PDB file of C-alpha atoms in Angstrom:
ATOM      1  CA  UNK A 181     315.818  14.488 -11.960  1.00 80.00           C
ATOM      2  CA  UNK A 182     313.978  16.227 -14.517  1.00 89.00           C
ATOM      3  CA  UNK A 183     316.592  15.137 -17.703  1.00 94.00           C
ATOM      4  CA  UNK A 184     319.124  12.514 -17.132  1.00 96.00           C
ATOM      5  CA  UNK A 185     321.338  11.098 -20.217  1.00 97.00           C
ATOM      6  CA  UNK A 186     323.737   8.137 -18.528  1.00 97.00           C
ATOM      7  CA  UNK A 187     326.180   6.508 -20.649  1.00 97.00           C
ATOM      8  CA  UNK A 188     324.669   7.590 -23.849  1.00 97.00           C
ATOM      9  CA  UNK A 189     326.942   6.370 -26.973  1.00 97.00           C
ATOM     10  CA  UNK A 190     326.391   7.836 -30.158  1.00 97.00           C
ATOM     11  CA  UNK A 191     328.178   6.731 -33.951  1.00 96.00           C
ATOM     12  CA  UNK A 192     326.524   8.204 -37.367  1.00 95.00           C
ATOM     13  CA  UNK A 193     326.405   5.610 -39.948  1.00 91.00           C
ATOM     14  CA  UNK A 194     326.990   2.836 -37.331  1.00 89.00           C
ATOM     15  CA  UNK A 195     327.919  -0.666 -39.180  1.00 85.00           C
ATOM     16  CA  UNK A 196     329.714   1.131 -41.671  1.00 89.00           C
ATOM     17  CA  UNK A 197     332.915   1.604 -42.729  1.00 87.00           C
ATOM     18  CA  UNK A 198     332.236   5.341 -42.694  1.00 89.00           C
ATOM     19  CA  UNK A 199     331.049   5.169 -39.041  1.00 89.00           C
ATOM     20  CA  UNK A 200     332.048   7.888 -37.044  1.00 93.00           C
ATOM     21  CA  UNK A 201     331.494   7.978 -32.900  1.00 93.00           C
ATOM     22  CA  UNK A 202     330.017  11.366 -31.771  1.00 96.00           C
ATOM     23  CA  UNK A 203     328.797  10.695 -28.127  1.00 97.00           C
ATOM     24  CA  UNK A 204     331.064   8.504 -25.920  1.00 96.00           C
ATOM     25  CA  UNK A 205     329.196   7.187 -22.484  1.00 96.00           C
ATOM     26  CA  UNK A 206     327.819  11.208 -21.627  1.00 97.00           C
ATOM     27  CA  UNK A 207     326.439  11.107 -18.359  1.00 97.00           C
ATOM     28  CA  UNK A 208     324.529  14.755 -17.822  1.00 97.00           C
ATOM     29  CA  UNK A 209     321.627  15.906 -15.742  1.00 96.00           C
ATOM     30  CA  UNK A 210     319.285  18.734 -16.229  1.00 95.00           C
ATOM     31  CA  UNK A 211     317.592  20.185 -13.105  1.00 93.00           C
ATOM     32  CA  UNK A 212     314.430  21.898 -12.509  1.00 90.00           C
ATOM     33  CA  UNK A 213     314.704  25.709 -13.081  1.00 90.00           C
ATOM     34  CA  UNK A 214     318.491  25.497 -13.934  1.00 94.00           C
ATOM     35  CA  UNK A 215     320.112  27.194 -16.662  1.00 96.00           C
ATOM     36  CA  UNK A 216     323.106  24.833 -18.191  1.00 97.00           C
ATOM     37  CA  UNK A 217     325.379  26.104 -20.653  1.00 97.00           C
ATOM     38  CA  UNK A 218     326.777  23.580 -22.843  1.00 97.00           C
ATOM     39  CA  UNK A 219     330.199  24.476 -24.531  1.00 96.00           C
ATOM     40  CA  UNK A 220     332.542  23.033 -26.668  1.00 95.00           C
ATOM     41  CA  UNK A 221     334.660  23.099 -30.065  1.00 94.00           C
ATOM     42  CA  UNK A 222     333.009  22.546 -33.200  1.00 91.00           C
ATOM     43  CA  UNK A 223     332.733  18.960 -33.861  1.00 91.00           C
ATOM     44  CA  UNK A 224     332.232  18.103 -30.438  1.00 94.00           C
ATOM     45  CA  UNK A 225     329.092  16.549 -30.490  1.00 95.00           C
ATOM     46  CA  UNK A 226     327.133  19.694 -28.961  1.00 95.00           C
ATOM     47  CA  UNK A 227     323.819  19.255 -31.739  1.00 94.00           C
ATOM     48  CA  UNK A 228     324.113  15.568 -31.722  1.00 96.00           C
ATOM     49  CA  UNK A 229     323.700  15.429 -27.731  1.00 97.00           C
ATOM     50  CA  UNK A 230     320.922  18.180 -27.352  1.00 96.00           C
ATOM     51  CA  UNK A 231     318.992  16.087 -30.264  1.00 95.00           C
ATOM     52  CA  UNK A 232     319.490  13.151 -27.497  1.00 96.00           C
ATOM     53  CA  UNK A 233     317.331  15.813 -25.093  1.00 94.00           C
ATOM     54  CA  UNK A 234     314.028  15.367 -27.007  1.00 90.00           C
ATOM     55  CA  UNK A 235     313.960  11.822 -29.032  1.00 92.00           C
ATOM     56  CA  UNK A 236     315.420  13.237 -32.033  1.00 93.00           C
ATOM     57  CA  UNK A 237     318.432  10.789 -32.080  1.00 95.00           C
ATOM     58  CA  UNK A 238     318.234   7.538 -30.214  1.00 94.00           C
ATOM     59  CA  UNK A 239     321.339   6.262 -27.802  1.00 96.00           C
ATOM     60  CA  UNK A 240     323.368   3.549 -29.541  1.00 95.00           C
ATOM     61  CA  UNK A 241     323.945   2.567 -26.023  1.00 96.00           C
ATOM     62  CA  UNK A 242     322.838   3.929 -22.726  1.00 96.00           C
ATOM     63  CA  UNK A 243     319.454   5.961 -21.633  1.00 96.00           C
ATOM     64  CA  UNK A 244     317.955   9.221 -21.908  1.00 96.00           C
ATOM     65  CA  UNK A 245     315.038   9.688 -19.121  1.00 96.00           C
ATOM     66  CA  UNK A 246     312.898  12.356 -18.296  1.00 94.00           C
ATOM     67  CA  UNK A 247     310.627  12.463 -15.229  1.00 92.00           C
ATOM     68  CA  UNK A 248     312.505   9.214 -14.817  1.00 92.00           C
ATOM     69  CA  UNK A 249     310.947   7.419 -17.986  1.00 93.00           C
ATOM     70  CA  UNK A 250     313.133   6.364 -20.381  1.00 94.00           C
ATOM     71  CA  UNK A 251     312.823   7.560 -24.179  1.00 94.00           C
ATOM     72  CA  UNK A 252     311.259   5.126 -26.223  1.00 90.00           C
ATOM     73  CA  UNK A 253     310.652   2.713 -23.843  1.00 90.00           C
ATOM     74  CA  UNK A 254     308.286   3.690 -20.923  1.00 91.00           C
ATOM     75  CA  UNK A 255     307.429   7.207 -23.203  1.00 89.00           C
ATOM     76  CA  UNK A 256     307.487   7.817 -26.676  1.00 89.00           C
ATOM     77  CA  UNK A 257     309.837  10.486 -28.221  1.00 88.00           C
ATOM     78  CA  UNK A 258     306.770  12.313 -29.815  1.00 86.00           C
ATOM     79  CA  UNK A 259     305.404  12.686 -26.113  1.00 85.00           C
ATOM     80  CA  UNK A 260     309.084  14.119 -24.667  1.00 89.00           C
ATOM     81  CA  UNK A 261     308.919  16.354 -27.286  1.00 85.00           C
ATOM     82  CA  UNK A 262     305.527  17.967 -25.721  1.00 84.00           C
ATOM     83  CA  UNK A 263     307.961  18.525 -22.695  1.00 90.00           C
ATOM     84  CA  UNK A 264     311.674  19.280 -23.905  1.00 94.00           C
ATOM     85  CA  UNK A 265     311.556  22.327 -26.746  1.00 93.00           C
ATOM     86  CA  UNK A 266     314.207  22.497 -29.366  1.00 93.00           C
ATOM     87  CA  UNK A 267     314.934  26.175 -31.013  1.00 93.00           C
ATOM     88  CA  UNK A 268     317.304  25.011 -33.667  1.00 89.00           C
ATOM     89  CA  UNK A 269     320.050  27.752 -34.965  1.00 88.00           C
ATOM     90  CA  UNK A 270     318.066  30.027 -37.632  1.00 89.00           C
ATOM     91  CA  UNK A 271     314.934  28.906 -36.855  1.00 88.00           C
ATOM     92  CA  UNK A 272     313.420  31.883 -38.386  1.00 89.00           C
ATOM     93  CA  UNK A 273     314.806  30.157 -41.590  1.00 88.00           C
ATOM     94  CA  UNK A 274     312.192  27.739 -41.390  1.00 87.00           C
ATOM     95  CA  UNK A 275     308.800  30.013 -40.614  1.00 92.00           C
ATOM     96  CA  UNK A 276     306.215  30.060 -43.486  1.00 91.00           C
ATOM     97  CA  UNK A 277     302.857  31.382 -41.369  1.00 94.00           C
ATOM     98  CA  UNK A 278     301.403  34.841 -42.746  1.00 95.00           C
ATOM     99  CA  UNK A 279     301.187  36.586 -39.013  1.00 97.00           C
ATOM    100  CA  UNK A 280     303.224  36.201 -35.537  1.00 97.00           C
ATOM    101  CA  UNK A 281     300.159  34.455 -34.046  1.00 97.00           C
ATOM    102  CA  UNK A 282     299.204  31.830 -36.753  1.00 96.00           C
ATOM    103  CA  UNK A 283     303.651  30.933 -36.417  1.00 96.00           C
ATOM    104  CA  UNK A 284     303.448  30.694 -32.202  1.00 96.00           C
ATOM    105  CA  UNK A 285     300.449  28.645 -32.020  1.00 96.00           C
ATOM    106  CA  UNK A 286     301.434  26.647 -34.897  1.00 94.00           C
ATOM    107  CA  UNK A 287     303.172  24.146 -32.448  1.00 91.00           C
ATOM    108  CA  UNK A 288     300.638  24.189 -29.677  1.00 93.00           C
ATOM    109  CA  UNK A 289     297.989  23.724 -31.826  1.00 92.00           C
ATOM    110  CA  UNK A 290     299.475  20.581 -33.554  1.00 88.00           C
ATOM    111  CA  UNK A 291     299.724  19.218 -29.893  1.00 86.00           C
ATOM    112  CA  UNK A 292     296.387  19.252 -29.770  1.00 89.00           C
ATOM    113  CA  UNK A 293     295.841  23.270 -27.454  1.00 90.00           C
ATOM    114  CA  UNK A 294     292.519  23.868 -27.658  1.00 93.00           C
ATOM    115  CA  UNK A 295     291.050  26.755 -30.492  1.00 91.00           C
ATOM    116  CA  UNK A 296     289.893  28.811 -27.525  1.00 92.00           C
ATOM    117  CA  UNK A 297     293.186  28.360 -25.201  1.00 94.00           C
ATOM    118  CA  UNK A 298     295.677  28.959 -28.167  1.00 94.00           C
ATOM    119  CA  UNK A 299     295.298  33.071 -27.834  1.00 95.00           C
ATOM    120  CA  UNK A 300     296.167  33.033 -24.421  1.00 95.00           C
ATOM    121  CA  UNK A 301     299.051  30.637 -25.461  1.00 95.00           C
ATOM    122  CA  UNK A 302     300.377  32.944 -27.848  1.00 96.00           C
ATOM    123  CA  UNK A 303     300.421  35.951 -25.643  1.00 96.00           C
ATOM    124  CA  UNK A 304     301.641  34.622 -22.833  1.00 95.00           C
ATOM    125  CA  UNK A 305     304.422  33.211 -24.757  1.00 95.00           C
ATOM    126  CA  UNK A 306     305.205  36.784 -26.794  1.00 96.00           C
ATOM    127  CA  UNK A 307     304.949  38.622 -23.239  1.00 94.00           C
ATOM    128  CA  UNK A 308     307.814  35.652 -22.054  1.00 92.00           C
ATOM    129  CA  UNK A 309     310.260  36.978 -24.551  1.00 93.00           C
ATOM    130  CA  UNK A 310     309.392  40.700 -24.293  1.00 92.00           C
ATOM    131  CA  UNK A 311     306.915  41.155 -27.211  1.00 95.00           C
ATOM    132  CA  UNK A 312     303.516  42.627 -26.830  1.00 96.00           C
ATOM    133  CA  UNK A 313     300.816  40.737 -28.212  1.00 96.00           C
ATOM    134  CA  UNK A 314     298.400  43.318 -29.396  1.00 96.00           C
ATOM    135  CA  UNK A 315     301.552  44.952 -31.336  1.00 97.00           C
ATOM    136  CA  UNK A 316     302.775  41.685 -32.940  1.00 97.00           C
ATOM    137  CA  UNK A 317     300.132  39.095 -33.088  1.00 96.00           C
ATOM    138  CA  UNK A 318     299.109  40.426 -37.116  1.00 96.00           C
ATOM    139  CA  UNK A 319     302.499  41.231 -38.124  1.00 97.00           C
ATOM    140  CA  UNK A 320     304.145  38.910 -41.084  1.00 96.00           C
ATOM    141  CA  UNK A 321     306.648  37.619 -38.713  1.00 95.00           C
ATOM    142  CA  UNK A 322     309.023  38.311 -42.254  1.00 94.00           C
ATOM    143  CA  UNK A 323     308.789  41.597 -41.362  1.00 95.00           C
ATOM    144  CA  UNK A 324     310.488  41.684 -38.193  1.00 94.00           C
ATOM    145  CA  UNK A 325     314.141  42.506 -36.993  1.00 93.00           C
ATOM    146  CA  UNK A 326     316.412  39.566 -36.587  1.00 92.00           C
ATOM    147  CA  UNK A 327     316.512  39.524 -33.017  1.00 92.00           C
ATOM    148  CA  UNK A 328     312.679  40.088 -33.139  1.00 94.00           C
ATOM    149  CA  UNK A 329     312.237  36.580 -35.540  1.00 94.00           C
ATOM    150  CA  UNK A 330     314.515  34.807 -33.132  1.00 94.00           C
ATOM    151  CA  UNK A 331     312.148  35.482 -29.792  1.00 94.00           C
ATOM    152  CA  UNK A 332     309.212  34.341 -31.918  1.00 96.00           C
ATOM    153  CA  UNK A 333     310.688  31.641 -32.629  1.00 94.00           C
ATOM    154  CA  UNK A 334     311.727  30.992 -29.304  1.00 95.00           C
ATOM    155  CA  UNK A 335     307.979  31.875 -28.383  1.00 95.00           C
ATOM    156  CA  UNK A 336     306.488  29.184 -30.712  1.00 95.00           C
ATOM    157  CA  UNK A 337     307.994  26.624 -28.251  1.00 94.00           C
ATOM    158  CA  UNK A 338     307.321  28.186 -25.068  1.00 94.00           C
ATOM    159  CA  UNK A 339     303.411  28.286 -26.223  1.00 95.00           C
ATOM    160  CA  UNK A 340     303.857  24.441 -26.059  1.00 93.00           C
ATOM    161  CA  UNK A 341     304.519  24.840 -22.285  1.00 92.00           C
ATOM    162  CA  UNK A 342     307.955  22.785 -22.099  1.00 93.00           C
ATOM    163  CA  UNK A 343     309.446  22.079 -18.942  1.00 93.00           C
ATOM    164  CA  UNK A 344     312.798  22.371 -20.616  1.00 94.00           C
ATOM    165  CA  UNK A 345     313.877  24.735 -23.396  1.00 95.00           C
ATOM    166  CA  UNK A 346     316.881  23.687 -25.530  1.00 96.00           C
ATOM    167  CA  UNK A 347     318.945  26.727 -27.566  1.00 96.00           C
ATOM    168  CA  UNK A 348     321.095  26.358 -29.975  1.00 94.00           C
ATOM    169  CA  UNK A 349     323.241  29.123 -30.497  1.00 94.00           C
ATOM    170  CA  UNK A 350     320.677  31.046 -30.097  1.00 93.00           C
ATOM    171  CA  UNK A 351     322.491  34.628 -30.685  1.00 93.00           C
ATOM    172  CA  UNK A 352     323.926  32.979 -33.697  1.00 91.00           C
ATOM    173  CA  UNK A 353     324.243  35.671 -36.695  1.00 90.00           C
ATOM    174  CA  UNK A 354     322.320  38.594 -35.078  1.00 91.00           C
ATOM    175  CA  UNK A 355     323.857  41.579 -34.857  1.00 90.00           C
ATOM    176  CA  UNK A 356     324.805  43.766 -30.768  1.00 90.00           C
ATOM    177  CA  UNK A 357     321.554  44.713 -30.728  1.00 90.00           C
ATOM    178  CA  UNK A 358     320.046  41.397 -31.567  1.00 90.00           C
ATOM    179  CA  UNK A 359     321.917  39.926 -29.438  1.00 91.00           C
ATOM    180  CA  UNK A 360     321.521  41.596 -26.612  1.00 90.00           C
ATOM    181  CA  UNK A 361     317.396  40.984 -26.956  1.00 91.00           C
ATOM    182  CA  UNK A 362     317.812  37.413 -26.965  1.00 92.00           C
ATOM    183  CA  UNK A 363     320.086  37.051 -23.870  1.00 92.00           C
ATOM    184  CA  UNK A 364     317.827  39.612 -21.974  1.00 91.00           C
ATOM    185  CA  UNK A 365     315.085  37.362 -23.216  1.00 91.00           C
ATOM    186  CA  UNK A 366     316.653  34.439 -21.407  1.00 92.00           C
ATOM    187  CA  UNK A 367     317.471  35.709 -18.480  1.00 89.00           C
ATOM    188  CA  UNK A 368     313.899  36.390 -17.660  1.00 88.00           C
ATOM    189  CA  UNK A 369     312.860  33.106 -18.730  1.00 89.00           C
ATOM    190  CA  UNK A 370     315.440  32.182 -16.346  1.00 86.00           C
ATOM    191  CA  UNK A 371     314.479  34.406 -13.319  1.00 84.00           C
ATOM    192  CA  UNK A 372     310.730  34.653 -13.701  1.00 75.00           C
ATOM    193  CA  UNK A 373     309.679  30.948 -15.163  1.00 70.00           C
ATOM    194  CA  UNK A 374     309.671  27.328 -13.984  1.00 80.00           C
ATOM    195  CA  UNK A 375     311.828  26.615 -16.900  1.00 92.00           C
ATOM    196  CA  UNK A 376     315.206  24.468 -17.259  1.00 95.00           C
ATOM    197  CA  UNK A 377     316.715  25.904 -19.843  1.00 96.00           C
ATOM    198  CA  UNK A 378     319.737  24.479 -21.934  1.00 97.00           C
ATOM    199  CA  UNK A 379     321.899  27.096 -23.481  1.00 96.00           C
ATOM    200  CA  UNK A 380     324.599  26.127 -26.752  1.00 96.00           C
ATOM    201  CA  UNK A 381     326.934  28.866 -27.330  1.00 93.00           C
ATOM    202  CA  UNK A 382     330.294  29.503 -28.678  1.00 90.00           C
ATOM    203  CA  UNK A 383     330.092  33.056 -26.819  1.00 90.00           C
ATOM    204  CA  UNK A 384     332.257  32.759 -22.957  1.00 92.00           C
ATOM    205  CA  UNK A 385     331.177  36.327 -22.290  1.00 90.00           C
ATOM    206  CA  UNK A 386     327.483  35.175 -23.374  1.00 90.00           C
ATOM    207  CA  UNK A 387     327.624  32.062 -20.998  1.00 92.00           C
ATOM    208  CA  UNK A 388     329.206  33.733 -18.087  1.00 90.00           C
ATOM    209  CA  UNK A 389     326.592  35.767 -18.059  1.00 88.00           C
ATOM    210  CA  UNK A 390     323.946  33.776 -17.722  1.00 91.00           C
ATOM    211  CA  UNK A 391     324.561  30.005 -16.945  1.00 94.00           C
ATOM    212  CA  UNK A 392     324.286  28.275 -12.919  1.00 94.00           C
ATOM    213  CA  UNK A 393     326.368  25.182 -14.442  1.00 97.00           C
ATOM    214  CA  UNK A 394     328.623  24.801 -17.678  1.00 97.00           C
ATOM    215  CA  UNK A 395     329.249  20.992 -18.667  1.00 98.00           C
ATOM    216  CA  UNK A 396     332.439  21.182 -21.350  1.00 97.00           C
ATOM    217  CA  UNK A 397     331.941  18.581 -24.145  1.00 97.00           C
ATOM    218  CA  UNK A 398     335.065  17.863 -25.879  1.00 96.00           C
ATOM    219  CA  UNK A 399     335.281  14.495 -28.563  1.00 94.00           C
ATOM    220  CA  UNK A 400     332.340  13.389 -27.467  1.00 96.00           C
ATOM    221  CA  UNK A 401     332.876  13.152 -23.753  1.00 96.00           C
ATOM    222  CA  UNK A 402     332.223  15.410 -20.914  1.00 97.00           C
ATOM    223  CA  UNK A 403     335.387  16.965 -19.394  1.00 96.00           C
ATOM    224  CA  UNK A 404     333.801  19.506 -17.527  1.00 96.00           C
ATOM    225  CA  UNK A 405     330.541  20.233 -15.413  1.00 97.00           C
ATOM    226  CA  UNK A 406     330.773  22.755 -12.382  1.00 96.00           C
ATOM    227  CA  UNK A 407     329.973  26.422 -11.553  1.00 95.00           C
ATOM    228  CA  UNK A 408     331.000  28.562 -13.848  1.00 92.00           C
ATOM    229  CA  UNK A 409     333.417  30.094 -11.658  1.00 88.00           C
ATOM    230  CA  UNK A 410     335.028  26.337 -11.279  1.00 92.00           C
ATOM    231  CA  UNK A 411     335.072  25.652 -14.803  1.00 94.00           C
ATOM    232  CA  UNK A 412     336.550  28.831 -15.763  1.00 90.00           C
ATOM    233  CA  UNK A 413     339.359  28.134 -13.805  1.00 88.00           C
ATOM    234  CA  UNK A 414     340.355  25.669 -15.928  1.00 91.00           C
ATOM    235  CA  UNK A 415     341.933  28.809 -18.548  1.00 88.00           C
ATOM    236  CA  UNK A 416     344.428  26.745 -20.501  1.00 88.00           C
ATOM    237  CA  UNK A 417     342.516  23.518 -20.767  1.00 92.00           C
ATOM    238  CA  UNK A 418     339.822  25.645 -22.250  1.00 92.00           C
ATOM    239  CA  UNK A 419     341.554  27.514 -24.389  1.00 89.00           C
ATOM    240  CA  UNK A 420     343.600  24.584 -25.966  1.00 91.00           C
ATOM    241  CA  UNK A 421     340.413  23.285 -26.958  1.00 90.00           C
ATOM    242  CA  UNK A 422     339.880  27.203 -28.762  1.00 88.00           C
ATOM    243  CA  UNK A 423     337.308  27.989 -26.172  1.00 89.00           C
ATOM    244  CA  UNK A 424     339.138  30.426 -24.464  1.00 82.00           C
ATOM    245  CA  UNK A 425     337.449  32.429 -21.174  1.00 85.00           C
ATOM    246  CA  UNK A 426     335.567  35.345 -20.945  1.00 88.00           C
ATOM    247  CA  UNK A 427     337.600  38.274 -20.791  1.00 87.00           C
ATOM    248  CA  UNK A 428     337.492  39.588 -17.555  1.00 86.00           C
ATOM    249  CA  UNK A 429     338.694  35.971 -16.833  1.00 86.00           C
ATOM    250  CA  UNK A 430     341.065  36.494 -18.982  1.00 86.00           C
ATOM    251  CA  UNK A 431     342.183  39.921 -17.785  1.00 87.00           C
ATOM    252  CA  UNK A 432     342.163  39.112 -13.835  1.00 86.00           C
ATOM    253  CA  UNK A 433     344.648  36.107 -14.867  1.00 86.00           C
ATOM    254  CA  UNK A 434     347.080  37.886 -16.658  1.00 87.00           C
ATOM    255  CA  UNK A 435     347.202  40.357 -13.662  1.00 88.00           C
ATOM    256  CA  UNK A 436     347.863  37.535 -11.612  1.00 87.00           C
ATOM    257  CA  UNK A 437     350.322  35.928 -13.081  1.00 89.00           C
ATOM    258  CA  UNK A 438     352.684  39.695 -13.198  1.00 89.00           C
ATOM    259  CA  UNK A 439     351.768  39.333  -9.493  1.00 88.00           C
ATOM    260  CA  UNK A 440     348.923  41.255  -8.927  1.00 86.00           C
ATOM    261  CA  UNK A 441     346.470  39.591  -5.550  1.00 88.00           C
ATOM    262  CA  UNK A 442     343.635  39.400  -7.802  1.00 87.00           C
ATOM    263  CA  UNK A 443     341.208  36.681  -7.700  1.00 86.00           C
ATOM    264  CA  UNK A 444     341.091  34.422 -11.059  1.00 83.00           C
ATOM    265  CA  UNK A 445     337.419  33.429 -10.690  1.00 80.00           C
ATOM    266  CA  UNK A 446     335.709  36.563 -11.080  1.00 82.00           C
ATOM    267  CA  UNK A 447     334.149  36.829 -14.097  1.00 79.00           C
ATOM    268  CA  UNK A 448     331.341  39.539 -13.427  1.00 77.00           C
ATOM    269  CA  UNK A 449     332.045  43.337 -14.289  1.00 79.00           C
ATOM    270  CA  UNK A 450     331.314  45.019 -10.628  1.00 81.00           C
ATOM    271  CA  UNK A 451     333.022  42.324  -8.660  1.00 82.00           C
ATOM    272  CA  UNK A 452     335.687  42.880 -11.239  1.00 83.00           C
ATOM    273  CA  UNK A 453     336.035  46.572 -10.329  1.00 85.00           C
ATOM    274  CA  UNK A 454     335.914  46.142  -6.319  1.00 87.00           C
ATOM    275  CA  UNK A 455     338.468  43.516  -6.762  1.00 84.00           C
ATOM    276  CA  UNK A 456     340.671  45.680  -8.546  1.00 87.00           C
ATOM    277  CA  UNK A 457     340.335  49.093  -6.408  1.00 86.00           C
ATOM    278  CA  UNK A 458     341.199  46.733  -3.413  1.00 86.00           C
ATOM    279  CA  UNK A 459     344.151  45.245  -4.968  1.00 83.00           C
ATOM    280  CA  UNK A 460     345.641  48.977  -6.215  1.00 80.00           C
ATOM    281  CA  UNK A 461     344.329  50.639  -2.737  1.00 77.00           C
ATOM    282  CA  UNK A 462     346.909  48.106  -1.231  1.00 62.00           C
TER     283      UNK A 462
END
């Protein structure tokens, strides 16, 4: 297993009176290639768990192993983090380089990338997320769009050559357009590299679209972790929680409850359609 978290416990301020437990005994797996969306309400524990990912936050109790070492104890978090990229939300807030090459390589070359590797690095990296080099590469990455800062900064990891890429809300405060860059961004990290990626997002549509499993984190424990056409079954646990379902989901089980034969687990637009001619040519 390329990522493996078992029984991981997490409390802020442990020893305290003001302790509070985030993470209660998550057991979660990350698999070569796979894209796993990670859902739940706000104050789940979502960016406490993903900082679990990459040595960021240690386990109170349990593991967190990748390649099947253990973090800080048969490899050092400052090594996993050579491995498992974090794109925090806004991480455009934090650039301060004068061009779009000096921010991508920045990370590689603090990893130690050779001078004469780092431009192949950085293009590599731009061409990943669907910016051209020669374009970009001399550009004040403050002058860009925000869906255009977001890639690079999505870019400055993948020039560190990950095996897993962590996103936080990564279409957080962007506007349609924006948006829409980033996810088509991922999905061809998804189809065309040997990349795990894992996906946080508030958006059902977003992670319908995209994800091959969704675990469900709810109070610190995981609830959930199928298919995405499993877990969305699951409407009115989900949207107790304030999840909700993406809204074909949403539509195809409203029609089946007034007693339409639809199926409840279709959650893509031209399956949608088919499914719906059928039922009304009946």
């Amino acid at each position: 297993m390329l990522l493996e978290l078992k029984e991981v416990h997490f409390s802020y301020m442990k020893g305290t009176k003001l302790a509070k437990r985030v993470l209660q005994g998550i057991n979660l797996s990350v698999r070569e290639g796979e894209l796993l969306a990670l859902i739940g309400p706000t104050g789940s524990g979502k960016s406490t768990l993903i900082q679990h990912l990459n040595g960021l936050l240690r386990p109170d109790k349990g593991k967190v192993f990748v390649d099947g070492r253990a973090i800080g104890e048969t490899v050092a978090p400052r090594l996993v983090r050579h491995k498992i990229g974090l794109v925090f939300q806004f991480p455009e807030k934090q650039f301060f380089e004068e061009t779009v090459f000096k921010e991508v390589s920045f990370g590689a070359r603090n990893a130690g990338c050779p001078e004469e590797e780092l431009e192949n690095r950085v293009s590599k990296a731009l061409s990943m997320v669907g910016l051209d080099y020669h374009r970009f590469k001399d550009r004040s990455p403050f002058s860009l769009s925000g869906g255009e800062m977001r890639r690079v900064a999505i870019a400055g990891v993948l020039a560190m050559r990950p095996k897993v890429m962590i996103l936080d809300e990564p279409t957080s405060g962007l506007d349609v357009h924006g948006k829409e860059e980033i996810i088509k961004s991922v999905k061809q990290l998804r189809d065309g590299e040997d990349l795990a990626i894992v996906l946080v997002s508030h958006d059902m549509d977003e992670v319908a679209s995209i994800a091959d499993r969704i675990a469900v984190l709810d109070k610190g424990k995981i609830i959930l972790d199928d298919l995405p056409e499993k877990v969305f079954l699951h409407v009115e646990e989900l949207e107790k929680m304030g999840l909700g379902v993406p809204k074909i989901v949403s539509l195809m089980t409203e029609l089946a409850k007034a007693g339409f034969d639809v199926p409840t687990n279709v959650f893509d637009l031209e399956k949608a359609r088919i499914a719906l001619l059928n039922c009304f040519k009946s």
